[in-house]
């Protein structure tokens, strides 16, 4: 089964100030600017095995970091920039429409950097349901508890997206319930597009402009998505973080996704478990409780940690950055710069370790 990684990293200069990627985006077709100037995205091509995914991801990062060194820039593996100046978007018609519909809540998205894992479509209904059931695994990569200097949650990025950005349009930005068929998922997408279009028209946007910039495939920002690209089922819940941690999660997620092709997948009770011949998902309401704990408490929640262990994750093997930088109610802009510089250097060291091993 093919799989790939997308990760967004903040770009900073030698003083820790947010800056633009510049010529970093010219390295290959697999790197590009994101929708805000200081954010940079790296995408691996589809890889058939985890070993190929690992080597491709590490080699691409090494190439980018070599160029970043030449430009006196660093890539920062944090879910938010912690604190600092106001971030603006690159101008686009799509963003303009989103801002009119979502209002000021849309601004929260400008401070979020995440990791997306793609898996080739196979047993799509099972894939969608299993990824929904595994959504609490976002806690394994929580990498910033801060937004604009204030502590908001163990996983600030997930909190901002789910609780703030799409607060008034929860079905467009929060986890969806399990499905019985792909057609059921597609009907949900059609309804979300209709709702968004109606809201845009009510906000004074021409309907043709909405239709030119949004489709049912891309009108939602839910943690689990069906994508026409590759084509894949995408899980986009975790934060950006250190590459070794992303790879660990990609390997363990991939193991579960491979297993569902020869295991029975069913929903039952409130515990959940992955065994050799069965993947048991908890009732959806229970998953939502685990997700809330994953966002607010992370791995400090014993319920989340034990649930993830039952679902096949080696929880002790993870070291969420949030645990290392948490502990203050407020981080000043200067302290945030120091954190960004420290973790930019740690990302370089992390890639060097991956190269050696």
mmCIF file of N, CA, C and O in Angstrom, residues 278-335:
data_model
loop_
_atom_site.group_PDB
_atom_site.id
_atom_site.type_symbol
_atom_site.label_atom_id
_atom_site.label_comp_id
_atom_site.label_asym_id
_atom_site.label_seq_id
_atom_site.Cartn_x
_atom_site.Cartn_y
_atom_site.Cartn_z
ATOM 1 N N UNK A 278 -8.391 -8.777 14.411
ATOM 2 C CA UNK A 278 -9.534 -7.895 14.599
ATOM 3 C C UNK A 278 -9.090 -6.496 15.009
ATOM 4 O O UNK A 278 -8.123 -6.327 15.755
ATOM 5 N N UNK A 279 -9.799 -5.503 14.480
ATOM 6 C CA UNK A 279 -9.634 -4.116 14.911
ATOM 7 C C UNK A 279 -10.979 -3.676 15.457
ATOM 8 O O UNK A 279 -11.962 -3.557 14.717
ATOM 9 N N UNK A 280 -11.035 -3.494 16.769
ATOM 10 C CA UNK A 280 -12.273 -3.101 17.433
ATOM 11 C C UNK A 280 -12.203 -1.609 17.743
ATOM 12 O O UNK A 280 -11.317 -1.161 18.481
ATOM 13 N N UNK A 281 -13.107 -0.847 17.172
ATOM 14 C CA UNK A 281 -13.168 0.589 17.403
ATOM 15 C C UNK A 281 -14.206 0.893 18.469
ATOM 16 O O UNK A 281 -15.279 0.277 18.487
ATOM 17 N N UNK A 282 -13.929 1.839 19.363
ATOM 18 C CA UNK A 282 -14.946 2.217 20.356
ATOM 19 C C UNK A 282 -16.108 2.939 19.679
ATOM 20 O O UNK A 282 -15.990 3.419 18.543
ATOM 21 N N UNK A 283 -17.212 3.041 20.371
ATOM 22 C CA UNK A 283 -18.314 3.861 19.894
ATOM 23 C C UNK A 283 -17.798 5.278 19.635
ATOM 24 O O UNK A 283 -16.879 5.764 20.302
ATOM 25 N N UNK A 284 -18.399 5.952 18.667
ATOM 26 C CA UNK A 284 -17.868 7.243 18.227
ATOM 27 C C UNK A 284 -17.832 8.271 19.357
ATOM 28 O O UNK A 284 -16.888 9.062 19.460
ATOM 29 N N UNK A 285 -18.845 8.268 20.210
ATOM 30 C CA UNK A 285 -18.870 9.234 21.319
ATOM 31 C C UNK A 285 -17.663 9.048 22.229
ATOM 32 O O UNK A 285 -17.104 10.024 22.754
ATOM 33 N N UNK A 286 -17.255 7.794 22.415
ATOM 34 C CA UNK A 286 -16.070 7.520 23.238
ATOM 35 C C UNK A 286 -14.816 8.042 22.560
ATOM 36 O O UNK A 286 -13.934 8.624 23.213
ATOM 37 N N UNK A 287 -14.718 7.839 21.240
ATOM 38 C CA UNK A 287 -13.566 8.368 20.499
ATOM 39 C C UNK A 287 -13.485 9.886 20.677
ATOM 40 O O UNK A 287 -12.396 10.442 20.900
ATOM 41 N N UNK A 288 -14.626 10.557 20.601
ATOM 42 C CA UNK A 288 -14.631 12.020 20.770
ATOM 43 C C UNK A 288 -14.129 12.426 22.150
ATOM 44 O O UNK A 288 -13.431 13.441 22.293
ATOM 45 N N UNK A 289 -14.465 11.640 23.165
ATOM 46 C CA UNK A 289 -13.951 11.919 24.512
ATOM 47 C C UNK A 289 -12.425 11.769 24.550
ATOM 48 O O UNK A 289 -11.724 12.599 25.151
ATOM 49 N N UNK A 290 -11.918 10.712 23.915
ATOM 50 C CA UNK A 290 -10.469 10.516 23.852
ATOM 51 C C UNK A 290 -9.798 11.661 23.089
ATOM 52 O O UNK A 290 -8.716 12.136 23.467
ATOM 53 N N UNK A 291 -10.435 12.094 22.002
ATOM 54 C CA UNK A 291 -9.865 13.184 21.206
ATOM 55 C C UNK A 291 -9.777 14.463 22.037
ATOM 56 O O UNK A 291 -8.759 15.168 22.014
ATOM 57 N N UNK A 292 -10.837 14.773 22.772
ATOM 58 C CA UNK A 292 -10.819 15.971 23.614
ATOM 59 C C UNK A 292 -9.685 15.897 24.635
ATOM 60 O O UNK A 292 -8.950 16.875 24.846
ATOM 61 N N UNK A 293 -9.514 14.734 25.243
ATOM 62 C CA UNK A 293 -8.415 14.569 26.198
ATOM 63 C C UNK A 293 -7.060 14.683 25.505
ATOM 64 O O UNK A 293 -6.104 15.233 26.069
ATOM 65 N N UNK A 294 -6.961 14.159 24.278
ATOM 66 C CA UNK A 294 -5.704 14.241 23.528
ATOM 67 C C UNK A 294 -5.333 15.690 23.244
ATOM 68 O O UNK A 294 -4.153 16.061 23.265
ATOM 69 N N UNK A 295 -6.344 16.515 22.976
ATOM 70 C CA UNK A 295 -6.099 17.932 22.695
ATOM 71 C C UNK A 295 -5.745 18.695 23.972
ATOM 72 O O UNK A 295 -4.768 19.450 24.000
ATOM 73 N N UNK A 296 -6.511 18.504 25.015
ATOM 74 C CA UNK A 296 -6.326 19.313 26.225
ATOM 75 C C UNK A 296 -5.233 18.782 27.145
ATOM 76 O O UNK A 296 -4.527 19.565 27.793
ATOM 77 N N UNK A 297 -5.083 17.451 27.219
ATOM 78 C CA UNK A 297 -4.126 16.859 28.151
ATOM 79 C C UNK A 297 -2.988 16.111 27.471
ATOM 80 O O UNK A 297 -1.953 15.866 28.103
ATOM 81 N N UNK A 298 -3.157 15.711 26.226
ATOM 82 C CA UNK A 298 -2.128 14.937 25.545
ATOM 83 C C UNK A 298 -1.885 13.613 26.221
ATOM 84 O O UNK A 298 -2.791 12.988 26.763
ATOM 85 N N UNK A 299 -0.636 13.168 26.237
ATOM 86 C CA UNK A 299 -0.285 11.892 26.856
ATOM 87 C C UNK A 299 -0.296 11.958 28.377
ATOM 88 O O UNK A 299 -0.104 10.934 29.033
ATOM 89 N N UNK A 300 -0.534 13.142 28.926
ATOM 90 C CA UNK A 300 -0.719 13.221 30.371
ATOM 91 C C UNK A 300 -2.047 12.610 30.788
ATOM 92 O O UNK A 300 -2.259 12.342 31.973
ATOM 93 N N UNK A 301 -2.922 12.379 29.826
ATOM 94 C CA UNK A 301 -4.175 11.681 30.102
ATOM 95 C C UNK A 301 -3.912 10.179 30.102
ATOM 96 O O UNK A 301 -3.563 9.593 29.076
ATOM 97 N N UNK A 302 -4.097 9.545 31.247
ATOM 98 C CA UNK A 302 -3.891 8.096 31.339
ATOM 99 C C UNK A 302 -4.863 7.353 30.434
ATOM 100 O O UNK A 302 -4.515 6.317 29.851
ATOM 101 N N UNK A 303 -6.083 7.875 30.286
ATOM 102 C CA UNK A 303 -7.063 7.223 29.421
ATOM 103 C C UNK A 303 -6.597 7.218 27.970
ATOM 104 O O UNK A 303 -6.728 6.208 27.263
ATOM 105 N N UNK A 304 -6.057 8.338 27.513
ATOM 106 C CA UNK A 304 -5.558 8.412 26.136
ATOM 107 C C UNK A 304 -4.377 7.474 25.944
ATOM 108 O O UNK A 304 -4.310 6.719 24.963
ATOM 109 N N UNK A 305 -3.432 7.506 26.871
ATOM 110 C CA UNK A 305 -2.226 6.673 26.735
ATOM 111 C C UNK A 305 -2.576 5.187 26.695
ATOM 112 O O UNK A 305 -2.062 4.441 25.848
ATOM 113 N N UNK A 306 -3.447 4.750 27.588
ATOM 114 C CA UNK A 306 -3.788 3.324 27.614
ATOM 115 C C UNK A 306 -4.612 2.936 26.393
ATOM 116 O O UNK A 306 -4.473 1.825 25.864
ATOM 117 N N UNK A 307 -5.463 3.835 25.932
ATOM 118 C CA UNK A 307 -6.226 3.562 24.712
ATOM 119 C C UNK A 307 -5.287 3.373 23.520
ATOM 120 O O UNK A 307 -5.421 2.418 22.743
ATOM 121 N N UNK A 308 -4.318 4.266 23.378
ATOM 122 C CA UNK A 308 -3.388 4.166 22.247
ATOM 123 C C UNK A 308 -2.529 2.906 22.339
ATOM 124 O O UNK A 308 -2.218 2.289 21.313
ATOM 125 N N UNK A 309 -2.165 2.512 23.538
ATOM 126 C CA UNK A 309 -1.439 1.245 23.703
ATOM 127 C C UNK A 309 -2.290 0.079 23.202
ATOM 128 O O UNK A 309 -1.793 -0.810 22.504
ATOM 129 N N UNK A 310 -3.562 0.065 23.553
ATOM 130 C CA UNK A 310 -4.442 -1.011 23.096
ATOM 131 C C UNK A 310 -4.593 -1.015 21.582
ATOM 132 O O UNK A 310 -4.794 -2.063 20.968
ATOM 133 N N UNK A 311 -4.476 0.171 20.991
ATOM 134 C CA UNK A 311 -4.646 0.276 19.548
ATOM 135 C C UNK A 311 -3.351 0.070 18.768
ATOM 136 O O UNK A 311 -3.307 0.279 17.557
ATOM 137 N N UNK A 312 -2.294 -0.331 19.466
ATOM 138 C CA UNK A 312 -1.080 -0.743 18.773
ATOM 139 C C UNK A 312 0.077 0.218 18.788
ATOM 140 O O UNK A 312 1.086 -0.015 18.103
ATOM 141 N N UNK A 313 -0.003 1.293 19.551
ATOM 142 C CA UNK A 313 1.067 2.290 19.576
ATOM 143 C C UNK A 313 1.996 2.074 20.774
ATOM 144 O O UNK A 313 1.532 1.800 21.882
ATOM 145 N N UNK A 314 3.281 2.236 20.524
ATOM 146 C CA UNK A 314 4.273 2.184 21.591
ATOM 147 C C UNK A 314 4.382 3.577 22.198
ATOM 148 O O UNK A 314 5.274 4.363 21.853
ATOM 149 N N UNK A 315 3.469 3.896 23.089
ATOM 150 C CA UNK A 315 3.350 5.260 23.616
ATOM 151 C C UNK A 315 4.636 5.726 24.278
ATOM 152 O O UNK A 315 5.028 6.897 24.157
ATOM 153 N N UNK A 316 5.332 4.832 24.955
ATOM 154 C CA UNK A 316 6.563 5.210 25.652
ATOM 155 C C UNK A 316 7.675 5.612 24.686
ATOM 156 O O UNK A 316 8.659 6.240 25.094
ATOM 157 N N UNK A 317 7.522 5.254 23.425
ATOM 158 C CA UNK A 317 8.538 5.599 22.440
ATOM 159 C C UNK A 317 8.435 7.017 21.913
ATOM 160 O O UNK A 317 9.290 7.454 21.138
ATOM 161 N N UNK A 318 7.418 7.753 22.334
ATOM 162 C CA UNK A 318 7.204 9.117 21.848
ATOM 163 C C UNK A 318 7.616 10.144 22.901
ATOM 164 O O UNK A 318 7.501 9.899 24.105
ATOM 165 N N UNK A 319 8.069 11.274 22.403
ATOM 166 C CA UNK A 319 8.477 12.369 23.286
ATOM 167 C C UNK A 319 7.879 13.669 22.760
ATOM 168 O O UNK A 319 8.555 14.464 22.101
ATOM 169 N N UNK A 320 6.586 13.895 22.999
ATOM 170 C CA UNK A 320 5.946 15.103 22.465
ATOM 171 C C UNK A 320 6.663 16.375 22.910
ATOM 172 O O UNK A 320 6.993 16.538 24.088
ATOM 173 N N UNK A 321 6.909 17.261 21.954
ATOM 174 C CA UNK A 321 7.629 18.498 22.262
ATOM 175 C C UNK A 321 6.875 19.321 23.301
ATOM 176 O O UNK A 321 7.497 20.001 24.135
ATOM 177 N N UNK A 322 5.559 19.271 23.283
ATOM 178 C CA UNK A 322 4.773 20.028 24.273
ATOM 179 C C UNK A 322 5.253 19.740 25.692
ATOM 180 O O UNK A 322 5.342 20.649 26.525
ATOM 181 N N UNK A 323 5.548 18.486 25.987
ATOM 182 C CA UNK A 323 6.002 18.141 27.341
ATOM 183 C C UNK A 323 7.296 18.867 27.706
ATOM 184 O O UNK A 323 7.545 19.143 28.882
ATOM 185 N N UNK A 324 8.103 19.175 26.707
ATOM 186 C CA UNK A 324 9.401 19.800 26.970
ATOM 187 C C UNK A 324 9.303 21.312 27.107
ATOM 188 O O UNK A 324 10.112 21.927 27.803
ATOM 189 N N UNK A 325 8.323 21.927 26.427
ATOM 190 C CA UNK A 325 8.259 23.390 26.437
ATOM 191 C C UNK A 325 7.090 23.927 27.247
ATOM 192 O O UNK A 325 6.945 25.141 27.402
ATOM 193 N N UNK A 326 6.254 23.042 27.787
ATOM 194 C CA UNK A 326 5.094 23.453 28.563
ATOM 195 C C UNK A 326 5.535 23.910 29.955
ATOM 196 O O UNK A 326 6.688 23.758 30.344
ATOM 197 N N UNK A 327 4.593 24.481 30.683
ATOM 198 C CA UNK A 327 4.866 24.823 32.075
ATOM 199 C C UNK A 327 4.715 26.287 32.396
ATOM 200 O O UNK A 327 4.696 26.685 33.562
ATOM 201 N N UNK A 328 4.602 27.131 31.355
ATOM 202 C CA UNK A 328 4.396 28.555 31.584
ATOM 203 C C UNK A 328 3.018 28.953 31.059
ATOM 204 O O UNK A 328 2.571 28.439 30.038
ATOM 205 N N UNK A 329 2.388 29.880 31.712
ATOM 206 C CA UNK A 329 1.103 30.378 31.226
ATOM 207 C C UNK A 329 1.295 31.357 30.080
ATOM 208 O O UNK A 329 0.397 31.554 29.266
ATOM 209 N N UNK A 330 2.467 31.986 30.027
ATOM 210 C CA UNK A 330 2.730 32.940 28.947
ATOM 211 C C UNK A 330 4.186 32.867 28.525
ATOM 212 O O UNK A 330 5.087 32.696 29.350
ATOM 213 N N UNK A 331 4.406 32.976 27.201
ATOM 214 C CA UNK A 331 5.750 33.010 26.619
ATOM 215 C C UNK A 331 5.890 34.324 25.863
ATOM 216 O O UNK A 331 5.068 34.640 24.986
ATOM 217 N N UNK A 332 6.906 35.091 26.180
ATOM 218 C CA UNK A 332 7.095 36.388 25.532
ATOM 219 C C UNK A 332 7.582 36.205 24.096
ATOM 220 O O UNK A 332 8.087 35.129 23.727
ATOM 221 N N UNK A 333 7.482 37.228 23.240
ATOM 222 C CA UNK A 333 8.001 37.122 21.883
ATOM 223 C C UNK A 333 9.485 36.765 21.833
ATOM 224 O O UNK A 333 9.905 35.964 20.995
ATOM 225 N N UNK A 334 10.290 37.335 22.729
ATOM 226 C CA UNK A 334 11.718 37.008 22.731
ATOM 227 C C UNK A 334 11.959 35.552 23.147
ATOM 228 O O UNK A 334 12.820 34.866 22.588
ATOM 229 N N UNK A 335 11.185 35.073 24.128
ATOM 230 C CA UNK A 335 11.304 33.674 24.533
ATOM 231 C C UNK A 335 10.863 32.743 23.403
ATOM 232 O O UNK A 335 11.438 31.677 23.201
#
